Tab-separated table of C-alpha atoms in Angstrom:
chain	number	residue	atom	x	y	z
A	1	MET	CA	-3.328	3.346	1.761
A	2	PHE	CA	-3.655	5.082	5.126
A	3	LEU	CA	-0.541	7.237	4.797
A	4	LYS	CA	-0.914	8.224	1.139
A	5	GLY	CA	0.984	11.406	0.349
A	6	ASP	CA	2.334	11.729	3.910
A	7	VAL	CA	5.846	12.714	4.933
A	8	CYS	CA	7.319	10.169	7.353
A	9	VAL	CA	10.518	10.420	9.368
A	10	VAL	CA	12.466	7.362	10.568
A	11	THR	CA	15.259	7.929	13.086
A	12	GLY	CA	17.884	5.202	13.254
A	13	ALA	CA	17.124	4.664	9.580
A	14	CYS	CA	20.318	2.768	8.797
A	15	GLY	CA	19.937	0.319	11.670
A	16	PHE	CA	18.625	-3.231	11.776
A	17	LEU	CA	14.955	-2.357	12.359
A	18	GLY	CA	15.061	1.057	10.662
A	19	ARG	CA	15.962	-0.415	7.271
A	20	ARG	CA	13.226	-3.028	7.475
A	21	LEU	CA	10.623	-0.442	8.465
A	22	ILE	CA	11.569	1.918	5.628
A	23	ARG	CA	11.288	-0.845	3.064
A	24	LEU	CA	7.863	-1.832	4.413
A	25	LEU	CA	6.622	1.767	4.293
A	26	LEU	CA	7.798	2.130	0.699
A	27	GLU	CA	6.236	-1.160	-0.354
A	28	GLU	CA	2.862	-0.669	1.335
A	29	GLU	CA	2.190	3.066	1.488
A	30	ASN	CA	2.256	5.597	-1.335
A	31	LEU	CA	4.101	8.180	0.746
A	32	GLY	CA	4.909	11.632	-0.488
A	33	GLU	CA	8.325	11.518	1.157
A	34	ILE	CA	10.295	9.427	3.595
A	35	ARG	CA	13.209	10.923	5.503
A	36	LEU	CA	16.104	8.775	6.643
A	37	VAL	CA	17.555	10.224	9.851
A	38	ASP	CA	20.822	8.815	11.183
A	39	LYS	CA	24.193	9.944	12.458
A	40	GLN	CA	25.902	8.567	9.350
A	41	ILE	CA	24.240	7.797	6.019
A	42	LYS	CA	26.055	6.482	2.963
A	43	LEU	CA	24.862	6.920	-0.611
A	44	GLU	CA	24.313	3.162	-0.881
A	45	ASP	CA	21.955	3.341	2.119
A	46	VAL	CA	19.634	5.563	0.103
A	47	GLN	CA	20.152	3.668	-3.140
A	48	SER	CA	19.278	0.357	-1.474
A	49	PHE	CA	15.613	1.386	-1.585
A	50	ASN	CA	15.547	2.207	-5.313
A	51	ASP	CA	13.781	-1.055	-6.137
A	52	CYS	CA	10.755	-0.229	-3.965
A	53	ARG	CA	10.588	3.554	-3.703
A	54	GLY	CA	8.151	4.093	-6.584
A	55	ASP	CA	7.172	7.772	-6.681
A	56	THR	CA	8.105	8.377	-3.051
A	57	ARG	CA	10.891	10.849	-2.469
A	58	VAL	CA	13.646	9.361	-0.284
A	59	GLN	CA	15.721	11.979	1.521
A	60	ALA	CA	18.783	11.499	3.735
A	61	TYR	CA	19.187	13.623	6.875
A	62	GLU	CA	22.582	12.980	8.425
A	63	GLY	CA	23.145	14.441	11.878
A	64	ASP	CA	23.027	14.122	15.648
A	65	ILE	CA	19.705	13.493	17.368
A	66	ARG	CA	20.898	15.818	20.142
A	67	ASP	CA	20.954	18.740	17.677
A	68	SER	CA	17.583	20.532	17.811
A	69	ALA	CA	18.233	22.611	14.652
A	70	PHE	CA	18.974	19.414	12.726
A	71	LEU	CA	15.815	17.761	14.066
A	72	ARG	CA	13.687	20.748	13.030
A	73	ARG	CA	14.895	20.434	9.444
A	74	ALA	CA	14.223	16.708	9.456
A	75	CYS	CA	10.725	16.958	10.969
A	76	ARG	CA	9.376	20.089	9.284
A	77	GLY	CA	6.180	19.230	7.428
A	78	ALA	CA	6.157	15.607	8.611
A	79	SER	CA	2.976	13.806	9.643
A	80	THR	CA	4.504	10.766	11.408
A	81	VAL	CA	7.817	10.231	13.185
A	82	PHE	CA	9.064	6.720	13.903
A	83	HIS	CA	11.666	7.098	16.639
A	84	VAL	CA	13.741	3.942	16.294
A	85	ALA	CA	17.193	5.388	17.056
A	86	ALA	CA	18.860	4.423	20.334
A	87	LEU	CA	22.166	3.416	21.822
A	88	ILE	CA	21.926	-0.273	22.805
A	89	ASP	CA	24.301	-1.429	25.519
A	90	VAL	CA	23.927	-4.641	27.523
A	91	THR	CA	27.498	-4.932	28.817
A	92	GLY	CA	28.049	-1.441	30.230
A	93	SER	CA	30.601	-0.465	27.581
A	94	VAL	CA	29.009	2.948	26.877
A	95	GLU	CA	29.366	5.812	29.323
A	96	PHE	CA	26.105	6.669	31.076
A	97	SER	CA	26.320	10.306	29.959
A	98	GLU	CA	26.389	9.168	26.329
A	99	LEU	CA	23.493	6.741	26.811
A	100	TYR	CA	21.426	9.365	28.580
A	101	GLY	CA	22.269	12.024	26.014
A	102	VAL	CA	21.087	9.946	23.066
A	103	ASN	CA	18.318	7.828	24.557
A	104	VAL	CA	16.688	10.382	26.875
A	105	LYS	CA	17.758	13.883	25.877
A	106	GLY	CA	17.593	13.023	22.181
A	107	THR	CA	14.063	11.680	22.613
A	108	GLN	CA	13.006	14.737	24.608
A	109	LEU	CA	14.394	17.079	21.944
A	110	LEU	CA	12.623	15.133	19.225
A	111	MET	CA	9.278	15.463	21.020
A	112	GLU	CA	9.795	19.182	21.530
A	113	VAL	CA	10.546	19.571	17.828
A	114	CYS	CA	7.457	17.546	16.896
A	115	ILE	CA	5.369	19.952	18.960
A	116	GLU	CA	7.032	23.025	17.461
A	117	GLU	CA	6.641	21.706	13.906
A	118	ASN	CA	3.014	20.477	14.262
A	119	VAL	CA	3.898	16.805	13.777
A	120	PRO	CA	0.723	14.981	14.867
A	121	SER	CA	2.043	11.430	15.464
A	122	LEU	CA	5.132	9.920	17.102
A	123	ILE	CA	5.802	6.205	17.577
A	124	TYR	CA	8.568	5.293	19.999
A	125	THR	CA	10.503	2.021	19.722
A	126	SER	CA	10.980	0.868	23.296
A	127	THR	CA	12.241	-2.504	24.518
A	128	ILE	CA	11.136	-5.395	26.684
A	129	GLU	CA	14.043	-4.531	28.987
A	130	VAL	CA	12.098	-1.617	30.479
A	131	MET	CA	10.134	-4.351	32.301
A	132	GLY	CA	13.105	-6.242	33.668
A	133	PRO	CA	13.638	-9.020	34.552
A	134	ASN	CA	14.495	-9.270	38.231
A	135	ARG	CA	16.586	-12.176	39.426
A	136	GLY	CA	14.366	-15.089	40.392
A	137	ASP	CA	11.197	-13.232	39.368
A	138	PRO	CA	9.872	-14.700	36.074
A	139	ILE	CA	6.915	-13.644	33.957
A	140	HIS	CA	4.910	-16.198	31.976
A	141	ASN	CA	2.883	-14.766	29.076
A	142	GLY	CA	2.695	-11.287	30.598
A	143	THR	CA	0.395	-8.506	29.402
A	144	GLU	CA	0.273	-4.711	29.542
A	145	GLU	CA	-1.629	-5.059	32.836
A	146	THR	CA	1.083	-7.176	34.478
A	147	VAL	CA	2.340	-5.400	37.616
A	148	TYR	CA	6.099	-5.786	37.878
A	149	GLU	CA	8.515	-3.533	39.721
A	150	CYS	CA	11.893	-3.808	38.054
A	151	SER	CA	14.946	-3.559	40.296
A	152	LEU	CA	17.509	-3.732	37.491
A	153	LYS	CA	19.995	-0.867	37.568
A	154	SER	CA	21.145	-1.300	33.979
A	155	PRO	CA	21.949	2.136	32.473
A	156	TYR	CA	20.445	1.051	29.161
A	157	ARG	CA	17.186	-0.043	30.803
A	158	ARG	CA	16.977	3.156	32.843
A	159	THR	CA	17.448	5.413	29.832
A	160	LYS	CA	14.959	3.530	27.663
A	161	LYS	CA	12.408	3.504	30.485
A	162	GLU	CA	12.700	7.243	31.071
A	163	ALA	CA	12.519	7.970	27.353
A	164	GLU	CA	9.401	5.816	27.036
A	165	GLU	CA	7.751	7.557	29.986
A	166	ARG	CA	8.496	10.994	28.549
A	167	THR	CA	7.104	9.945	25.179
A	168	LEU	CA	3.834	8.692	26.628
A	169	GLN	CA	3.479	11.734	28.893
A	170	ALA	CA	3.718	13.972	25.815
A	171	ASN	CA	0.563	12.414	24.373
A	172	GLY	CA	-2.126	15.072	24.053
A	173	GLU	CA	0.276	18.044	24.027
A	174	LEU	CA	-1.282	21.008	22.240
A	175	LEU	CA	0.350	21.873	18.910
A	176	PRO	CA	0.629	25.432	17.538
A	177	ASP	CA	-1.992	24.689	14.872
A	178	GLY	CA	-4.579	23.783	17.547
A	179	THR	CA	-4.381	20.010	17.113
A	180	ARG	CA	-2.740	17.628	19.590
A	181	LEU	CA	0.240	15.311	19.507
A	182	ALA	CA	-0.505	11.582	19.746
A	183	THR	CA	2.207	9.179	20.901
A	184	CYS	CA	2.520	5.482	21.621
A	185	ALA	CA	5.358	3.096	22.465
A	186	LEU	CA	6.064	-0.401	21.193
A	187	ARG	CA	7.988	-2.857	23.350
A	188	PRO	CA	9.407	-5.598	21.125
A	189	MET	CA	10.897	-8.756	22.554
A	190	TYR	CA	14.443	-9.687	21.487
A	191	ILE	CA	14.446	-8.866	17.762
A	192	TYR	CA	16.067	-11.309	15.360
A	193	GLY	CA	16.261	-11.695	11.606
A	194	GLU	CA	18.413	-10.803	8.641
A	195	GLY	CA	20.923	-8.183	9.767
A	196	CYS	CA	20.889	-9.029	13.497
A	197	ARG	CA	24.374	-8.237	14.788
A	198	PHE	CA	23.820	-10.214	17.991
A	199	LEU	CA	23.203	-13.447	16.071
A	200	LEU	CA	26.258	-12.719	13.948
A	201	GLY	CA	28.335	-12.198	17.099
A	202	HIS	CA	27.175	-15.494	18.606
A	203	MET	CA	27.987	-17.274	15.360
A	204	ALA	CA	31.475	-15.765	15.397
A	205	ASP	CA	31.953	-17.067	18.954
A	206	GLY	CA	30.842	-20.493	17.748
A	207	VAL	CA	33.362	-20.463	14.901
A	208	ARG	CA	36.145	-19.570	17.351
A	209	ASN	CA	34.976	-22.449	19.569
A	210	LYS	CA	35.169	-25.047	16.775
A	211	ASN	CA	31.457	-24.889	15.870
A	212	VAL	CA	30.254	-25.229	19.465
A	213	LEU	CA	28.034	-22.442	20.767
A	214	HIS	CA	28.521	-21.220	24.312
A	215	ARG	CA	25.620	-21.744	26.717
A	216	MET	CA	24.990	-18.743	28.941
A	217	SER	CA	21.286	-19.340	29.661
A	218	SER	CA	19.573	-22.374	31.148
A	219	GLN	CA	17.014	-24.225	29.039
A	220	GLU	CA	14.219	-23.345	31.490
A	221	ALA	CA	14.717	-19.568	31.122
A	222	LYS	CA	12.548	-19.087	28.058
A	223	VAL	CA	11.855	-15.858	26.189
A	224	ASN	CA	9.819	-15.240	23.058
A	225	PRO	CA	11.968	-13.560	20.369
A	226	VAL	CA	10.223	-11.629	17.593
A	227	TYR	CA	11.098	-11.446	13.903
A	228	VAL	CA	12.231	-8.042	12.622
A	229	GLY	CA	9.696	-8.105	9.783
A	230	ASN	CA	6.840	-8.474	12.240
A	231	VAL	CA	8.172	-5.638	14.399
A	232	ALA	CA	8.155	-3.412	11.313
A	233	VAL	CA	4.544	-4.418	10.630
A	234	ALA	CA	3.591	-3.436	14.185
A	235	HIS	CA	5.103	0.024	13.656
A	236	LEU	CA	3.160	0.488	10.440
A	237	GLN	CA	-0.075	-0.581	12.120
A	238	ALA	CA	0.546	1.870	14.971
A	239	ALA	CA	1.043	4.708	12.467
A	240	ARG	CA	-2.180	3.821	10.685
A	241	CYS	CA	-4.090	3.787	13.960
A	242	LEU	CA	-2.702	7.137	15.086
A	243	LYS	CA	-3.939	8.645	11.828
A	244	ASP	CA	-7.411	7.116	12.252
A	245	PRO	CA	-9.627	9.534	14.266
A	246	ASN	CA	-11.574	6.576	15.672
A	247	LYS	CA	-8.481	4.823	17.022
A	248	ARG	CA	-6.150	7.706	17.794
A	249	ASP	CA	-7.527	8.307	21.271
A	250	ILE	CA	-7.566	4.586	22.058
A	251	ILE	CA	-3.851	3.955	21.553
A	252	GLY	CA	-2.500	7.434	22.291
A	253	GLY	CA	-0.391	7.433	25.456
A	254	ARG	CA	-0.196	3.622	25.650
A	255	PHE	CA	2.530	1.003	25.235
A	256	TYR	CA	2.231	-2.376	23.561
A	257	PHE	CA	4.232	-5.590	23.776
A	258	ILE	CA	5.233	-6.873	20.351
A	259	SER	CA	5.949	-10.565	19.914
A	260	ASP	CA	4.897	-13.152	17.340
A	261	ASP	CA	4.566	-16.924	17.044
A	262	THR	CA	8.255	-17.735	17.373
A	263	PRO	CA	8.423	-20.686	19.826
A	264	PRO	CA	9.692	-19.647	23.291
A	265	ALA	CA	13.247	-20.746	24.016
A	266	SER	CA	16.171	-19.612	26.108
A	267	TYR	CA	18.528	-17.165	24.420
A	268	SER	CA	21.220	-19.832	24.064
A	269	ASP	CA	18.836	-22.459	22.720
A	270	PHE	CA	17.361	-19.949	20.280
A	271	ASN	CA	20.845	-19.284	18.909
A	272	HIS	CA	21.262	-23.029	18.461
A	273	VAL	CA	17.917	-23.338	16.657
A	274	MET	CA	19.116	-20.727	14.164
A	275	MET	CA	22.611	-22.136	13.710
A	276	SER	CA	22.160	-25.906	13.972
A	277	PRO	CA	21.338	-26.137	10.222
A	278	LEU	CA	24.797	-24.645	9.621
A	279	GLY	CA	26.568	-27.375	11.585
A	280	PHE	CA	26.800	-25.740	14.996
A	281	HIS	CA	26.295	-27.600	18.274
A	282	ILE	CA	25.707	-26.254	21.790
A	283	LYS	CA	26.966	-27.214	25.205
A	284	ASP	CA	24.419	-28.959	27.423
A	285	LYS	CA	25.161	-27.042	30.606
A	286	LEU	CA	26.246	-23.633	31.816
A	287	PRO	CA	30.046	-23.338	32.220
A	288	LEU	CA	29.532	-23.067	36.011
A	289	PRO	CA	26.527	-23.377	38.350
A	290	LEU	CA	24.387	-20.249	38.097
A	291	GLY	CA	25.003	-19.169	41.690
A	292	LEU	CA	28.748	-19.417	41.200
A	293	LEU	CA	28.497	-17.388	37.985
A	294	TYR	CA	26.771	-14.585	39.934
A	295	VAL	CA	29.572	-14.603	42.508
A	296	LEU	CA	32.210	-14.552	39.789
A	297	CYS	CA	30.484	-11.653	38.009
A	298	PHE	CA	30.296	-9.751	41.280
A	299	LEU	CA	34.028	-10.182	41.909
A	300	ILE	CA	34.860	-9.095	38.375
A	301	GLU	CA	32.615	-6.034	38.700
A	302	VAL	CA	34.287	-5.054	41.974
A	303	THR	CA	37.722	-5.429	40.385
A	304	CYS	CA	36.702	-3.290	37.397
A	305	THR	CA	35.362	-0.603	39.740
A	306	LEU	CA	38.596	-0.510	41.720
A	307	LEU	CA	40.641	-0.216	38.544
A	308	ARG	CA	38.351	2.423	37.021
A	309	PRO	CA	40.539	5.422	38.012
A	310	PHE	CA	43.438	3.871	36.067
A	311	ILE	CA	41.879	1.803	33.282
A	312	ARG	CA	38.356	1.133	32.038
A	313	LEU	CA	37.642	-2.569	31.707
A	314	VAL	CA	34.301	-3.889	30.467
A	315	PRO	CA	33.655	-7.579	31.221
A	316	PRO	CA	31.607	-9.438	28.578
A	317	LEU	CA	29.231	-10.690	31.283
A	318	ASN	CA	27.773	-8.950	34.344
A	319	ARG	CA	25.132	-9.847	36.933
A	320	GLN	CA	22.360	-7.906	35.187
A	321	LEU	CA	23.031	-9.540	31.827
A	322	LEU	CA	23.247	-12.931	33.553
A	323	THR	CA	19.822	-12.249	35.111
A	324	MET	CA	18.323	-11.375	31.735
A	325	LEU	CA	19.746	-14.530	30.167
A	326	ASN	CA	18.507	-16.807	32.959
A	327	THR	CA	14.982	-15.607	33.782
A	328	HIS	CA	11.824	-16.882	32.104
A	329	PHE	CA	10.297	-13.750	30.532
A	330	THR	CA	7.518	-14.153	27.955
A	331	PHE	CA	4.748	-11.787	26.845
A	332	SER	CA	1.543	-11.860	24.801
A	333	TYR	CA	0.838	-9.629	21.794
A	334	ASN	CA	-2.931	-9.881	22.285
A	335	ARG	CA	-3.421	-6.206	23.227
A	336	ALA	CA	-1.544	-5.072	20.115
A	337	GLN	CA	-3.733	-7.413	18.094
A	338	VAL	CA	-6.931	-5.920	19.546
A	339	ASP	CA	-5.994	-2.228	19.567
A	340	LEU	CA	-3.583	-1.939	16.644
A	341	GLY	CA	-4.921	-4.713	14.446
A	342	TYR	CA	-1.412	-6.201	14.566
A	343	VAL	CA	-1.121	-9.723	13.195
A	344	PRO	CA	2.313	-11.278	12.567
A	345	ARG	CA	2.797	-11.305	8.808
A	346	TYR	CA	5.681	-13.743	8.778
A	347	THR	CA	5.285	-17.247	10.150
A	348	TRP	CA	7.921	-18.823	12.365
A	349	GLN	CA	8.941	-21.055	9.458
A	350	GLU	CA	9.416	-18.089	7.115
A	351	ALA	CA	11.292	-16.073	9.731
A	352	ARG	CA	13.640	-18.938	10.546
A	353	LYS	CA	14.283	-19.751	6.880
A	354	GLY	CA	15.179	-16.161	6.027
A	355	THR	CA	17.416	-15.757	9.054
A	356	VAL	CA	19.246	-19.057	8.549
A	357	GLU	CA	19.844	-18.242	4.871
A	358	TRP	CA	21.253	-14.856	5.820
A	359	LEU	CA	23.563	-16.416	8.412
A	360	ALA	CA	24.655	-19.043	5.881
A	361	GLY	CA	25.600	-16.288	3.468
A	362	LYS	CA	27.742	-14.601	6.121
A	363	LEU	CA	29.450	-17.758	7.389
A	364	PRO	CA	32.149	-18.324	4.710
A	365	ALA	CA	33.575	-14.803	5.023
A	366	LEU	CA	33.355	-15.020	8.811
A	367	ARG	CA	35.298	-18.288	8.865
A	368	GLU	CA	37.929	-16.875	6.538
A	369	LYS	CA	38.324	-13.769	8.683
A	370	LEU	CA	38.589	-15.646	11.988
A	371	GLU	CA	40.729	-18.533	10.784
A	372	THR	CA	43.438	-16.441	9.108
């Protein structure tokens, strides 16, 4: 057990990935203490880990990541911080100041606190969206060496990119005790699995549409989603490597793409793969030709901008989201395999089975809610 007796901090602990990572840490590492950091933590959130906590102390730290005094309390005496917390926004519904405050300023504060409190290791959960995509500019099986200049102006992408850059630049910072901070960033593909709110939202849309899923991405625009359990494994492997003196300098200051063996598919077709066992179908074609959809999105965006002084409207689809949904964008996890020793623990069959069963369990209540 590489992290035996350590104190680990997980920000965004009550989120989709945070919960899965905490459970993995408790099951695989005999930690001294694990600290759940989130803006709101219920008693049942802590109690949900009772079956796997063993002798590890599980502590809840409820507060704002933009509060440095709160972060100092949460990080004092810690050996590893997993920074999973972030505001995710693909439609532009969150004000930029809020996104920047949480995703960038919160990350910067956390790093400063890690330095002040002699925390030696920080792992940052980034996203594939820091790479792009650009319209009409696909990537097939990209790697960490792939040169790609992203032109996307998405506020979410910008804030995650800046936060990642600041995290990696902090690698090697001198700590008060004479040691140095080591950081790395993981860039997962689209994460799916039990608890994925995006899959649940698409299923709700399908129920409203009489069990027919909307198609918003062409079949040719393939991506390679990654199962949440495998993303958690990658985080654990990164923590183990940062603690290993022989590997710490190799991965410190670097980013890694995290995918697995989930078959590449477009976002829409992937939703159908997950929901077809539950009786859902999918439309064969986009609702309009792609070029016309871009024009329509542009007109809607202009209208929303003109109305902004009077009312704030957020369309469910914009040109940047349409680009993401309709650009082939796949990446290899080979570098993570070589440097981190990352190997997907869950097969595609296991990941799909678990996800479908979770969706099936949610479907009856969802139908009842939407049909009443």
